[in-house]
CSV table of C-alpha atoms and ligand atoms in Angstrom, one decimal:
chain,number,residue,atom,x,y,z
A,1078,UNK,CA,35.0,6.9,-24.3
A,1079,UNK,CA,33.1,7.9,-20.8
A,1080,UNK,CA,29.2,8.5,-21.6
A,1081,UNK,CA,27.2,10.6,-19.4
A,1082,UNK,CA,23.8,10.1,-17.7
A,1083,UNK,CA,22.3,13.4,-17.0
A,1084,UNK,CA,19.0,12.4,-16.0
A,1085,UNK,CA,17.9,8.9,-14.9
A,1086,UNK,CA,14.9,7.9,-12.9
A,1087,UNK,CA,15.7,7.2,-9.3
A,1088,UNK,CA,13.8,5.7,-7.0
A,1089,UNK,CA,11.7,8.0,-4.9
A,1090,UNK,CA,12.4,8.5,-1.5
A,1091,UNK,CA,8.9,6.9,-0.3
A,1092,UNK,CA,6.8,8.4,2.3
A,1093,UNK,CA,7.5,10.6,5.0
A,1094,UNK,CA,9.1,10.3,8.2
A,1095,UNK,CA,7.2,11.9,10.6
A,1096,UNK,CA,8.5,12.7,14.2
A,1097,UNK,CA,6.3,11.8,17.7
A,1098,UNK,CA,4.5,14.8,17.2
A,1099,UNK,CA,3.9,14.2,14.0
A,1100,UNK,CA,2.8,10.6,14.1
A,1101,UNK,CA,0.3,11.6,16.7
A,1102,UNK,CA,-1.4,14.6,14.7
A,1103,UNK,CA,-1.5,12.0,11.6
A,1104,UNK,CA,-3.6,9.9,14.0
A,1105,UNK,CA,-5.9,12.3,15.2
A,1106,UNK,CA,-6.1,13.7,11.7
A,1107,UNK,CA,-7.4,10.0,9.9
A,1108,UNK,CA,-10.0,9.9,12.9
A,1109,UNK,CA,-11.5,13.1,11.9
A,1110,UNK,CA,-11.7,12.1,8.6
A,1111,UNK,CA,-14.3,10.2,7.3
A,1112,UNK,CA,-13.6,6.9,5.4
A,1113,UNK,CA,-14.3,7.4,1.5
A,1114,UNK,CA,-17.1,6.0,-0.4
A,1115,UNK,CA,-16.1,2.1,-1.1
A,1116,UNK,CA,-16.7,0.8,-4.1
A,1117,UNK,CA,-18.6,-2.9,-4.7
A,1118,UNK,CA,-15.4,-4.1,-5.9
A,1119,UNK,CA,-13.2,-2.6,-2.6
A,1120,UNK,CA,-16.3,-4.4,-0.5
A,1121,UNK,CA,-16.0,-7.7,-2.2
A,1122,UNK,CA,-12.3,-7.5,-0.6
A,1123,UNK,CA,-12.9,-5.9,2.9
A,1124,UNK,CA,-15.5,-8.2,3.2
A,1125,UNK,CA,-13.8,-11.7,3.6
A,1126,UNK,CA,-10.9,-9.7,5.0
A,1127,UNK,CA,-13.5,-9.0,8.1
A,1128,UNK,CA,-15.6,-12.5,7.9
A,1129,UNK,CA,-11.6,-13.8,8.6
A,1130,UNK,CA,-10.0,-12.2,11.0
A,1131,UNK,CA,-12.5,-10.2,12.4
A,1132,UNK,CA,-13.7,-6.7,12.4
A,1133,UNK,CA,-11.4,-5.3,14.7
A,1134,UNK,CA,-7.6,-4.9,13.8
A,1135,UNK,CA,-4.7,-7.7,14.4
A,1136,UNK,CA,-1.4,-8.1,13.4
A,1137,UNK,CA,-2.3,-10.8,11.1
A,1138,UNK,CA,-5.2,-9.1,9.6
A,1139,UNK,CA,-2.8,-6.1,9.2
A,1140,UNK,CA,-0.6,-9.2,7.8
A,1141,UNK,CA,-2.8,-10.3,5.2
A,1142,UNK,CA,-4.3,-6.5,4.3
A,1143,UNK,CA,-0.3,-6.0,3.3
A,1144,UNK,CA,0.3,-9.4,1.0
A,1145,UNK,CA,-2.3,-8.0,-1.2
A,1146,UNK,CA,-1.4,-4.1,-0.8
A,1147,UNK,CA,1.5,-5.1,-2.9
A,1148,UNK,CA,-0.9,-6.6,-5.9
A,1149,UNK,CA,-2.3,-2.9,-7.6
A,1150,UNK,CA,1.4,-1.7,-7.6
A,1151,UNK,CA,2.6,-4.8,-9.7
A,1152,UNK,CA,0.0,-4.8,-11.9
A,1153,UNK,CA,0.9,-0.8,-12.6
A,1154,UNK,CA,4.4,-1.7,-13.6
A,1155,UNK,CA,3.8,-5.1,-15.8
A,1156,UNK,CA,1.4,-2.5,-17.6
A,1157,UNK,CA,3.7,0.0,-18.0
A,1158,UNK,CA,6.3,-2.3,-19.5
A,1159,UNK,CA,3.7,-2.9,-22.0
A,1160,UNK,CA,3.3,1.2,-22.4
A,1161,UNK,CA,6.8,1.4,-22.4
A,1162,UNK,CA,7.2,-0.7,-25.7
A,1163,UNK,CA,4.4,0.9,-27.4
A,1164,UNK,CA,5.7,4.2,-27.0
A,1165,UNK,CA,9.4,3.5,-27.5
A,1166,UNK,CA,9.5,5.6,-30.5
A,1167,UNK,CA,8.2,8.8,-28.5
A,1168,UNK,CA,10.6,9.6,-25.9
A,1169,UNK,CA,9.2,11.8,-24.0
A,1170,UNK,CA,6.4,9.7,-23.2
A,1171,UNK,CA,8.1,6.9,-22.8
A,1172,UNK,CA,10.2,8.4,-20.1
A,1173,UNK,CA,7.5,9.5,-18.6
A,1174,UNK,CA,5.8,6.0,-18.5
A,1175,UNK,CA,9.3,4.6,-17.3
A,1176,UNK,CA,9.0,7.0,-14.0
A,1177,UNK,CA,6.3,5.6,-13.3
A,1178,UNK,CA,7.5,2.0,-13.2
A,1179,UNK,CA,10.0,3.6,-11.0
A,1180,UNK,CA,7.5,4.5,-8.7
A,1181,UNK,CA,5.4,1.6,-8.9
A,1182,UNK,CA,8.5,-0.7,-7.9
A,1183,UNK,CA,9.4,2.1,-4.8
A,1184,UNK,CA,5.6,1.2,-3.4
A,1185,UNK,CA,5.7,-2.3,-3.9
A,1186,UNK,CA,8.9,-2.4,-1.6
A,1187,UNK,CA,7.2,-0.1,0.7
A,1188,UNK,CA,4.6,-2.4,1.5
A,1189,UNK,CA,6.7,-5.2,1.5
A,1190,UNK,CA,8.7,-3.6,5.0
A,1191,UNK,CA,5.0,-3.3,5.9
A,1192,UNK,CA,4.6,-7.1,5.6
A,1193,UNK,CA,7.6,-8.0,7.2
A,1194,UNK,CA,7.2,-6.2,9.7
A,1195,UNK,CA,3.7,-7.2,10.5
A,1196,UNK,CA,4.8,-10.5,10.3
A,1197,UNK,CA,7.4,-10.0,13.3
A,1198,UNK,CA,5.4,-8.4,15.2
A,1199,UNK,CA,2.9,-12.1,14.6
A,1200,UNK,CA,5.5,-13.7,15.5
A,1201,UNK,CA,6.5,-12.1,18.5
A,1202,UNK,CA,3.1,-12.0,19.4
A,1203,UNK,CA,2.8,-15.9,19.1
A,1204,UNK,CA,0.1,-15.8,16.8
A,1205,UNK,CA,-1.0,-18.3,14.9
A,1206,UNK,CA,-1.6,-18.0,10.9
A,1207,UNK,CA,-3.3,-21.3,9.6
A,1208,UNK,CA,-2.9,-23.0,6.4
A,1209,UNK,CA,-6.3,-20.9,5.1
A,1210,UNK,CA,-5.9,-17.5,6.9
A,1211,UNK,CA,-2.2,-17.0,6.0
A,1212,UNK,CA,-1.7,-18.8,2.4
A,1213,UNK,CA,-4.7,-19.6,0.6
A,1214,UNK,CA,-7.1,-16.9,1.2
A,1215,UNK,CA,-4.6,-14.2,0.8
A,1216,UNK,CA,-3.8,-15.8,-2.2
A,1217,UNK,CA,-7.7,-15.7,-3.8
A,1218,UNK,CA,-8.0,-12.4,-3.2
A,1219,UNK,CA,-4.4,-10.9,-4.1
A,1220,UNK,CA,-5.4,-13.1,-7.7
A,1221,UNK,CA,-8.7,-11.1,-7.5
A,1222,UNK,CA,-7.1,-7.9,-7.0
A,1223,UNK,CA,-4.6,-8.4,-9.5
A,1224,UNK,CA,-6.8,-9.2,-12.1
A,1225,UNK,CA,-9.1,-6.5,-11.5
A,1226,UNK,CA,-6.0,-3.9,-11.4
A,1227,UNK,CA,-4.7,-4.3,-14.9
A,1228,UNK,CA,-8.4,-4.8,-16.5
A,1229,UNK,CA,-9.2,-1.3,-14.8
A,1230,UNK,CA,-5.9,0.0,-16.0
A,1231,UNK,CA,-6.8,-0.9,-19.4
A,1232,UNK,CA,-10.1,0.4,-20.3
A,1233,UNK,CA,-9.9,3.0,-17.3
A,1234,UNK,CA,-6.7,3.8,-15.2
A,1235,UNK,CA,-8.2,6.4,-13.2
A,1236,UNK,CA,-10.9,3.5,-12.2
A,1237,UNK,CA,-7.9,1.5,-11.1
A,1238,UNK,CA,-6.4,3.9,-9.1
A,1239,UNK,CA,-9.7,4.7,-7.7
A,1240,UNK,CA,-9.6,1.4,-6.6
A,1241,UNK,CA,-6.0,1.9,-4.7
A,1242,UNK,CA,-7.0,5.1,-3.2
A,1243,UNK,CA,-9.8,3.2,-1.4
A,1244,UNK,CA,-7.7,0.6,-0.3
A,1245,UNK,CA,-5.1,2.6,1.2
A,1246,UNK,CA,-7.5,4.9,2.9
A,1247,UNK,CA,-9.3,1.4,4.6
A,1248,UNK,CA,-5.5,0.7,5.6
A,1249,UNK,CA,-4.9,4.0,6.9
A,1250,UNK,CA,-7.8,3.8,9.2
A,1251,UNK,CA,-8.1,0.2,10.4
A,1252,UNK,CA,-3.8,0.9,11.5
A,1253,UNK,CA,-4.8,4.4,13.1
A,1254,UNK,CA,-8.1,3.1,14.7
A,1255,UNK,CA,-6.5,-0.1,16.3
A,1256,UNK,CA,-3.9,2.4,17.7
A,1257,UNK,CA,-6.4,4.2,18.8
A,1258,UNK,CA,-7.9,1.5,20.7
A,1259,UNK,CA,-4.7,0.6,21.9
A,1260,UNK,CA,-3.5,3.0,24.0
A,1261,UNK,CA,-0.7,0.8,25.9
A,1262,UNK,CA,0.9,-0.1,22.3
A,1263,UNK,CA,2.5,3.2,23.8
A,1264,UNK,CA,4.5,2.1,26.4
A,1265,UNK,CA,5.3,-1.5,23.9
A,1266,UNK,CA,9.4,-0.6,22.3
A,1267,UNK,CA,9.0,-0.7,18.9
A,1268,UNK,CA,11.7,-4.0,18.7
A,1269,UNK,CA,13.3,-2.5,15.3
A,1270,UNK,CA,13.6,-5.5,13.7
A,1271,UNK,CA,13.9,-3.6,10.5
A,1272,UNK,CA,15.3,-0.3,11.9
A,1273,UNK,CA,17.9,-0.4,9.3
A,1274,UNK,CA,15.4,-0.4,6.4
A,1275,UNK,CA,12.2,1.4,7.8
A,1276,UNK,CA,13.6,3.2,10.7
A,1277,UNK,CA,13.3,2.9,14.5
A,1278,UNK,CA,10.2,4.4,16.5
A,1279,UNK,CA,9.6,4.7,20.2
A,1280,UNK,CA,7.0,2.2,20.4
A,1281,UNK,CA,4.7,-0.1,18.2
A,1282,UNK,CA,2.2,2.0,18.7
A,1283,UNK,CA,4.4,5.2,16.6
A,1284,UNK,CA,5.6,2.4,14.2
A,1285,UNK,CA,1.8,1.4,13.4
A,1286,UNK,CA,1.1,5.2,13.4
A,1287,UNK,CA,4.2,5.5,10.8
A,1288,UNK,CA,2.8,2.7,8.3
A,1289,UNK,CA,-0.8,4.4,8.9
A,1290,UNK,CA,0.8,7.8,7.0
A,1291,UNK,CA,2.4,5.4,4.7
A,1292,UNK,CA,-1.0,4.6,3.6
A,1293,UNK,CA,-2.4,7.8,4.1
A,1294,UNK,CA,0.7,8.7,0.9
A,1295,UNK,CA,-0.3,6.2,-1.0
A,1296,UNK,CA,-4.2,6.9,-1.3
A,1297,UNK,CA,-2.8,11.0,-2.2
A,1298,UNK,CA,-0.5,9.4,-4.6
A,1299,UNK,CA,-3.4,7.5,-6.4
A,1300,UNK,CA,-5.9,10.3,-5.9
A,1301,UNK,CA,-3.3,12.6,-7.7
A,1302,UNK,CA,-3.0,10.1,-10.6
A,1303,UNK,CA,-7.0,9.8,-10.8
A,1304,UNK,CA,-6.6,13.1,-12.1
A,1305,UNK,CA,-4.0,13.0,-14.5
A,1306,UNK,CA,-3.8,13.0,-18.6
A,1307,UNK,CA,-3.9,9.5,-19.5
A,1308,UNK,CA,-1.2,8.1,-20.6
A,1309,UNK,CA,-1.3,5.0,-23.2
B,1216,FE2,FE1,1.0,-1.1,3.6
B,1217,FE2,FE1,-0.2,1.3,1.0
């Protein structure tokens, strides 16, 4: 007997490609937006983030901003496991809840190109990550974050997503603003290291610009969601 599947979440195609022209008028567009409003709780992150690495961008302060970019994402889709089997005798809902895992898991592996591909550009660099800057600190505040994601989600998702939105819009602008301030990252070949999985730019400067928008996606995303019906 052959059973059909009609309709079955796929993963979402992730954010944009943009062209050269594109990349650049992203750029200039983040600069002439303000950051938003951050929260105490976004602070409490950005904060050690800078005391760190530094104010200024790095590759492995853009390293370390994408371990944790990950966290919100994961908590999302434990949570909506949990939804999942609550609802399992409404199906609509339930589906509903389940494309949303779907999406969850799509932005989790977009950052993760983000993080490997910071971390080869580290490398090639010749940076060094200690012990501290590059394990344990990440992990303190990726356990922070993670906590904090799935309380919020509880008792208010559109807090939690809130929370995402302003995260991605401080990664949006500390990747367009180190371009920015780079301007020979222009004439630097973007070495494709993961061409194959995130695509090829001209140089690391329209990569950066590329993962910039990436962000820029994600904070519309959760600004979207902030808006939403709840769903529980
Ligand atoms: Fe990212
Ligand atoms: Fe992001």
């Amino acid at each position: 007997m052959t059973v059909t599947v009609d309709r079955r979440p796929e993963a979402p195609p992730g954010p944009p490609k943009l062209d050269r022209d594109g990349l650049r008028r992203a750029q200039q567009e983040t600069m002439d937006t303000p950051r938003m409003d951050y929260s105490l709780l976004a602070r409490m992150m950005f904060k050690p983030v800078d005391l760190l690495y530094g104010k200024p961008g790095s590759y492995t302060k853009f390293a370390m901003l994408e371990i944790i970019a990950r966290v919100p994402y994961q908590a999302w889709e434990r949570m909506g496991y949990w939804a999942v089997h609550r609802h399992a005798g409404r199906s609509a809902l339930a589906r509903r809840v389940f494309e949303r895992i779907v999406e969850a898991r799509a932005d989790q592996d977009n950052e993760q190109w983000h993080l490997l591909i910071m971390q080869d550009l580290v490398q090639r660099a010749g940076q060094r990550q200690s012990w501290l800057t590059h394990k344990v600190a990440p992990w303190l505040i990726a356990f922070f974050y993670y906590h904090v994601s799935w309380v919020l989600f509880l008792v208010r998702p559109d807090w939690s997503y809130r929370l995402n939105a302003e995260f991605e819009d401080h990664a949006e602008h500390e990747y367009m603003t180190f371009v920015a301030e780079n301007p020979d990252l222009d004439f630097v070949p973007d070495p494709g290291t993961y061409a194959a999985e995130y695509g090829r730019h001209r140089s690391v400067a329209d990569l950066l610009r590329q993962i910039g928008h990436d962000e820029r996606t994600h904070k519309l995303d959760s600004l979207e969601r902030m808006r939403e019906p709840r769903v529980r």
